[in-house]
Amino acid sequence: MAETTRSELRRLDAEQNRTYKRSFVATIFVVVSLILFSFTLMNPSFMKGITRTSNGQAVIDAQINAKFDRLAVLVNGKKNSSSNLLTSNQTQVLSDELIDYTLGIHWFKTDNASLANEIYSTLNKEIDSNSDTEAQSVMKALKKQGDSSVYTIISAFDLADVTQQANLVTMFLIINTVLVIVLILSLISTLMEMREKLRLKAIIHEVTGAGMWTGALMITIYVILAMIPLIFNVESITLLDFGYWLKLASSVFLEYVMFGAIIFVINTIPWQITSTK
């Protein structure tokens, strides 16, 4: 009877340890991912750096020129050429303005007229006698619209969607902060509970084992996410410019893969040291 009870207790302890490990893996993965999102994809300085890479520049060239093409149609009735009307330098300045408006720490936005005025000023400054002839024609037609040019830019550049993106970013950062705090407190609570039942060596073994699983999970998930733009034509996803954002994020996801590999390697050593011989 006593032997049966001890066997049952060992089985219950093993199941409890597996529960602890699953909880740690899920919690660490979510916390690390949310923190990475906040400091990379939600960070305007970081994303502006991404747009200056060769892949990022190609993405914003396509994105901003598509918006300027709509502007050409709105003011001239059509777009005469099939080539890009704006240069990379011009699209970079406009992209920076959109990123500054959308990302970062700010409150909920309700007005995009100020952004439209910034875009108008930028176009007026960047499109000069050396610019594409059709781009100059678009700018001249836009100037003739007077005060209504702001509303034309709002429509052409989908600034209503840009405002919605900015508000989603604010909502994400608020929820993100609360969730990270709650999960860290939950992690601490679980560690305190484990401290009452396990030795320090066993706790380190379980935690580092969870860390290894977290690293492996990050590698797997973010490799898949990074490959999506290579497999599918995500530019066809026009809702909130999600396709373009996903293409920009693909290179960031590869950095997450490297981060996951680092987490895996760092946890491997203490996990091996604390293994039961």
Short mmCIF file of C-alpha atoms in Angstrom, two decimals:
data_model
loop_
_atom_site.label_atom_id
_atom_site.label_comp_id
_atom_site.label_asym_id
_atom_site.label_seq_id
_atom_site.Cartn_x
_atom_site.Cartn_y
_atom_site.Cartn_z
CA MET A 1 0.00 0.00 0.00
CA ALA A 2 2.80 2.41 0.95
CA GLU A 3 4.68 1.56 -2.26
CA THR A 4 1.53 2.25 -4.32
CA THR A 5 1.09 5.62 -2.61
CA ARG A 6 4.72 6.61 -3.28
CA SER A 7 4.34 5.56 -6.94
CA GLU A 8 1.18 7.62 -7.20
CA LEU A 9 2.92 10.64 -5.68
CA ARG A 10 5.82 10.34 -8.12
CA ARG A 11 3.35 10.16 -11.01
CA LEU A 12 1.49 13.22 -9.73
CA ASP A 13 4.78 15.11 -9.30
CA ALA A 14 5.82 14.24 -12.87
CA GLU A 15 2.46 15.43 -14.20
CA GLN A 16 2.72 18.61 -12.14
CA ASN A 17 6.21 19.28 -13.50
CA ARG A 18 4.93 18.83 -17.06
CA THR A 19 2.16 21.30 -16.28
CA TYR A 20 4.72 23.76 -14.92
CA LYS A 21 6.86 23.36 -18.05
CA ARG A 22 3.92 23.88 -20.44
CA SER A 23 2.91 26.95 -18.46
CA PHE A 24 6.46 28.34 -18.59
CA VAL A 25 6.80 27.70 -22.34
CA ALA A 26 3.53 29.46 -23.15
CA THR A 27 4.19 32.37 -20.78
CA ILE A 28 7.81 32.96 -21.80
CA PHE A 29 6.96 32.72 -25.50
CA VAL A 30 4.12 35.25 -25.25
CA VAL A 31 6.08 37.66 -23.01
CA VAL A 32 9.22 37.58 -25.17
CA SER A 33 7.18 37.96 -28.40
CA LEU A 34 5.15 40.88 -27.06
CA ILE A 35 8.26 42.68 -25.84
CA LEU A 36 9.98 42.11 -29.19
CA PHE A 37 6.92 43.41 -31.06
CA SER A 38 6.87 46.56 -28.92
CA PHE A 39 10.54 47.37 -29.48
CA THR A 40 10.63 46.48 -33.18
CA LEU A 41 7.40 46.40 -35.20
CA MET A 42 5.75 49.07 -33.04
CA ASN A 43 8.88 51.23 -32.84
CA PRO A 44 9.04 54.00 -35.51
CA SER A 45 12.83 54.37 -35.30
CA PHE A 46 13.38 50.64 -35.81
CA MET A 47 10.89 50.38 -38.68
CA LYS A 48 12.39 53.40 -40.44
CA GLY A 49 15.69 51.53 -40.32
CA ILE A 50 14.00 48.47 -41.88
CA THR A 51 12.63 50.59 -44.74
CA ARG A 52 16.19 51.65 -45.56
CA THR A 53 17.32 48.10 -46.27
CA SER A 54 17.23 46.91 -49.89
CA ASN A 55 14.14 44.74 -49.31
CA GLY A 56 12.40 47.41 -47.23
CA GLN A 57 13.08 50.11 -49.81
CA ALA A 58 11.50 47.96 -52.54
CA VAL A 59 8.40 47.46 -50.38
CA ILE A 60 7.84 51.14 -49.62
CA ASP A 61 8.58 52.11 -53.23
CA ALA A 62 5.70 49.86 -54.30
CA GLN A 63 3.44 51.00 -51.45
CA ILE A 64 3.92 54.77 -51.80
CA ASN A 65 3.91 54.73 -55.60
CA ALA A 66 0.62 52.81 -55.54
CA LYS A 67 -0.86 55.59 -53.41
CA PHE A 68 0.58 58.29 -55.67
CA ASP A 69 -0.87 56.46 -58.69
CA ARG A 70 -4.32 56.79 -57.09
CA LEU A 71 -3.61 60.48 -56.59
CA ALA A 72 -2.74 60.78 -60.29
CA VAL A 73 -6.05 59.18 -61.23
CA LEU A 74 -8.01 61.43 -58.85
CA VAL A 75 -6.53 64.71 -60.07
CA ASN A 76 -5.90 63.91 -63.76
CA GLY A 77 -8.49 61.23 -64.39
CA LYS A 78 -5.84 58.63 -65.33
CA LYS A 79 -2.20 57.59 -65.01
CA ASN A 80 -0.40 57.81 -68.32
CA SER A 81 2.74 55.77 -67.66
CA SER A 82 3.23 52.30 -66.16
CA SER A 83 6.49 53.20 -64.39
CA ASN A 84 6.95 54.57 -60.87
CA LEU A 85 6.35 58.30 -60.70
CA LEU A 86 8.27 58.89 -57.47
CA THR A 87 11.94 58.16 -56.79
CA SER A 88 13.18 56.14 -53.83
CA ASN A 89 14.25 59.30 -52.01
CA GLN A 90 10.76 60.77 -52.41
CA THR A 91 8.99 57.61 -51.24
CA GLN A 92 11.35 57.38 -48.25
CA VAL A 93 10.35 60.82 -46.96
CA LEU A 94 6.63 60.05 -47.35
CA SER A 95 7.05 56.64 -45.72
CA ASP A 96 8.78 58.23 -42.71
CA GLU A 97 5.83 60.57 -42.24
CA LEU A 98 3.34 57.69 -42.35
CA ILE A 99 5.44 55.63 -39.92
CA ASP A 100 5.79 58.54 -37.46
CA TYR A 101 2.02 59.03 -37.53
CA THR A 102 1.18 55.34 -37.18
CA LEU A 103 3.73 53.81 -34.81
CA GLY A 104 5.17 54.72 -31.44
CA ILE A 105 3.59 55.86 -28.19
CA HIS A 106 0.67 58.19 -28.80
CA TRP A 107 -2.96 58.51 -27.83
CA PHE A 108 -5.92 57.57 -30.04
CA LYS A 109 -6.04 59.69 -33.20
CA THR A 110 -9.20 61.17 -34.71
CA ASP A 111 -7.78 63.64 -37.23
CA ASN A 112 -5.67 62.97 -40.31
CA ALA A 113 -5.94 66.39 -41.95
CA SER A 114 -2.63 67.43 -40.38
CA LEU A 115 -0.95 64.35 -41.89
CA ALA A 116 -2.51 65.18 -45.27
CA ASN A 117 -1.06 68.70 -45.04
CA GLU A 118 2.37 67.23 -44.23
CA ILE A 119 2.16 64.96 -47.26
CA TYR A 120 1.08 67.89 -49.44
CA SER A 121 4.03 69.98 -48.22
CA THR A 122 6.42 67.08 -48.82
CA LEU A 123 5.12 66.49 -52.34
CA ASN A 124 5.35 70.19 -53.08
CA LYS A 125 8.94 70.24 -51.85
CA GLU A 126 10.17 66.94 -53.30
CA ILE A 127 8.56 67.15 -56.75
CA ASP A 128 10.61 69.71 -58.67
CA SER A 129 11.76 70.30 -62.23
CA ASN A 130 14.01 67.22 -62.04
CA SER A 131 11.13 64.90 -61.13
CA ASP A 132 9.13 62.69 -63.47
CA THR A 133 7.09 64.79 -65.93
CA GLU A 134 3.84 63.09 -64.99
CA ALA A 135 4.58 63.56 -61.29
CA GLN A 136 5.02 67.29 -61.96
CA SER A 137 1.70 67.29 -63.82
CA VAL A 138 -0.03 65.62 -60.85
CA MET A 139 1.40 68.22 -58.48
CA LYS A 140 0.24 71.11 -60.68
CA ALA A 141 -3.28 69.68 -60.86
CA LEU A 142 -3.28 69.14 -57.10
CA LYS A 143 -2.32 72.77 -56.45
CA LYS A 144 -5.22 73.94 -58.61
CA GLN A 145 -7.66 72.18 -56.27
CA GLY A 146 -6.84 74.64 -53.49
CA ASP A 147 -8.25 73.72 -50.09
CA SER A 148 -9.88 70.55 -51.41
CA SER A 149 -6.42 69.12 -52.17
CA VAL A 150 -6.21 67.93 -48.56
CA TYR A 151 -9.28 65.73 -49.01
CA THR A 152 -7.92 64.40 -52.28
CA ILE A 153 -4.72 63.33 -50.49
CA ILE A 154 -6.75 61.76 -47.67
CA SER A 155 -8.58 59.65 -50.25
CA ALA A 156 -5.57 58.81 -52.44
CA PHE A 157 -3.30 57.82 -49.54
CA ASP A 158 -6.08 55.99 -47.63
CA LEU A 159 -5.43 58.13 -44.56
CA ALA A 160 -8.62 56.86 -42.89
CA ASP A 161 -6.97 53.41 -42.86
CA VAL A 162 -3.71 54.96 -41.64
CA THR A 163 -5.58 56.55 -38.71
CA GLN A 164 -7.14 53.19 -37.93
CA GLN A 165 -3.69 51.58 -37.99
CA ALA A 166 -2.41 54.20 -35.55
CA ASN A 167 -5.30 53.51 -33.17
CA LEU A 168 -4.77 49.75 -33.41
CA VAL A 169 -1.12 50.31 -32.47
CA THR A 170 -2.19 52.32 -29.41
CA MET A 171 -4.65 49.60 -28.41
CA PHE A 172 -2.01 46.91 -28.91
CA LEU A 173 0.55 48.72 -26.75
CA ILE A 174 -1.98 49.20 -23.91
CA ILE A 175 -3.11 45.56 -23.99
CA ASN A 176 0.49 44.44 -24.46
CA THR A 177 1.70 46.30 -21.35
CA VAL A 178 -1.12 44.95 -19.17
CA LEU A 179 -0.68 41.40 -20.48
CA VAL A 180 3.09 41.36 -19.99
CA ILE A 181 2.72 42.57 -16.37
CA VAL A 182 0.03 39.95 -15.63
CA LEU A 183 2.05 37.14 -17.21
CA ILE A 184 5.24 38.08 -15.36
CA LEU A 185 3.32 38.11 -12.07
CA SER A 186 1.87 34.71 -12.98
CA LEU A 187 5.38 33.46 -13.73
CA ILE A 188 6.64 34.66 -10.36
CA SER A 189 3.67 33.01 -8.62
CA THR A 190 4.42 29.70 -10.35
CA LEU A 191 8.09 29.92 -9.37
CA MET A 192 7.12 30.51 -5.71
CA GLU A 193 4.80 27.51 -5.86
CA MET A 194 7.58 25.37 -7.34
CA ARG A 195 10.00 26.58 -4.66
CA GLU A 196 7.80 25.00 -2.01
CA LYS A 197 7.88 21.61 -3.73
CA LEU A 198 11.21 21.34 -5.56
CA ARG A 199 14.88 21.89 -4.92
CA LEU A 200 16.65 24.80 -6.63
CA LYS A 201 18.44 22.45 -9.01
CA ALA A 202 15.15 20.93 -10.14
CA ILE A 203 13.59 24.38 -10.61
CA ILE A 204 16.52 25.53 -12.75
CA HIS A 205 16.24 22.33 -14.80
CA GLU A 206 12.52 22.83 -15.43
CA VAL A 207 12.83 26.53 -16.22
CA THR A 208 15.77 26.12 -18.61
CA GLY A 209 14.00 23.17 -20.25
CA ALA A 210 11.03 25.48 -20.84
CA GLY A 211 13.45 28.09 -22.18
CA MET A 212 14.78 25.57 -24.72
CA TRP A 213 11.26 24.73 -25.85
CA THR A 214 10.48 28.45 -26.11
CA GLY A 215 13.54 29.01 -28.32
CA ALA A 216 12.58 26.08 -30.54
CA LEU A 217 9.00 27.37 -30.77
CA MET A 218 10.20 30.85 -31.75
CA ILE A 219 12.46 29.42 -34.44
CA THR A 220 9.63 27.33 -35.93
CA ILE A 221 6.84 29.92 -35.81
CA TYR A 222 8.85 32.91 -37.02
CA VAL A 223 10.52 30.99 -39.84
CA ILE A 224 7.03 30.14 -41.10
CA LEU A 225 5.86 33.77 -40.77
CA ALA A 226 9.00 35.06 -42.52
CA MET A 227 8.38 32.69 -45.45
CA ILE A 228 4.74 33.71 -46.03
CA PRO A 229 5.61 36.72 -48.30
CA LEU A 230 7.91 34.43 -50.32
CA ILE A 231 5.19 31.85 -50.89
CA PHE A 232 2.10 34.04 -51.29
CA ASN A 233 1.44 37.35 -53.04
CA VAL A 234 0.67 39.30 -49.86
CA GLU A 235 0.58 42.64 -51.69
CA SER A 236 -2.92 41.70 -52.82
CA ILE A 237 -4.04 42.07 -49.18
CA THR A 238 -4.97 45.74 -49.33
CA LEU A 239 -6.90 45.99 -46.04
CA LEU A 240 -4.99 48.46 -43.82
CA ASP A 241 -1.95 47.89 -46.08
CA PHE A 242 -1.49 44.60 -44.23
CA GLY A 243 0.28 42.98 -47.19
CA TYR A 244 2.99 45.65 -47.30
CA TRP A 245 3.43 45.56 -43.52
CA LEU A 246 3.78 41.77 -43.62
CA LYS A 247 6.52 42.04 -46.27
CA LEU A 248 8.37 44.57 -44.11
CA ALA A 249 7.91 42.37 -41.05
CA SER A 250 9.33 39.28 -42.77
CA SER A 251 12.92 40.46 -42.29
CA VAL A 252 12.13 41.31 -38.66
CA PHE A 253 10.78 37.79 -38.11
CA LEU A 254 14.13 36.42 -39.26
CA GLU A 255 15.76 38.41 -36.46
CA TYR A 256 13.27 36.81 -34.06
CA VAL A 257 14.45 33.41 -35.33
CA MET A 258 18.03 34.35 -34.42
CA PHE A 259 16.83 35.55 -31.01
CA GLY A 260 15.04 32.23 -30.50
CA ALA A 261 18.24 30.35 -31.39
CA ILE A 262 20.16 32.41 -28.81
CA ILE A 263 17.53 31.62 -26.14
CA PHE A 264 17.79 27.91 -27.00
CA VAL A 265 21.60 27.83 -26.76
CA ILE A 266 21.76 29.87 -23.53
CA ASN A 267 19.30 27.52 -21.80
CA THR A 268 20.95 24.34 -23.07
CA ILE A 269 24.02 24.66 -20.82
CA PRO A 270 22.30 25.04 -17.40
CA TRP A 271 19.68 22.46 -18.44
CA GLN A 272 22.45 19.93 -19.17
CA ILE A 273 24.32 20.78 -15.94
CA THR A 274 21.22 20.28 -13.79
CA SER A 275 20.19 17.04 -15.50
CA THR A 276 19.90 14.05 -13.16
CA LYS A 277 22.81 11.73 -13.73
#
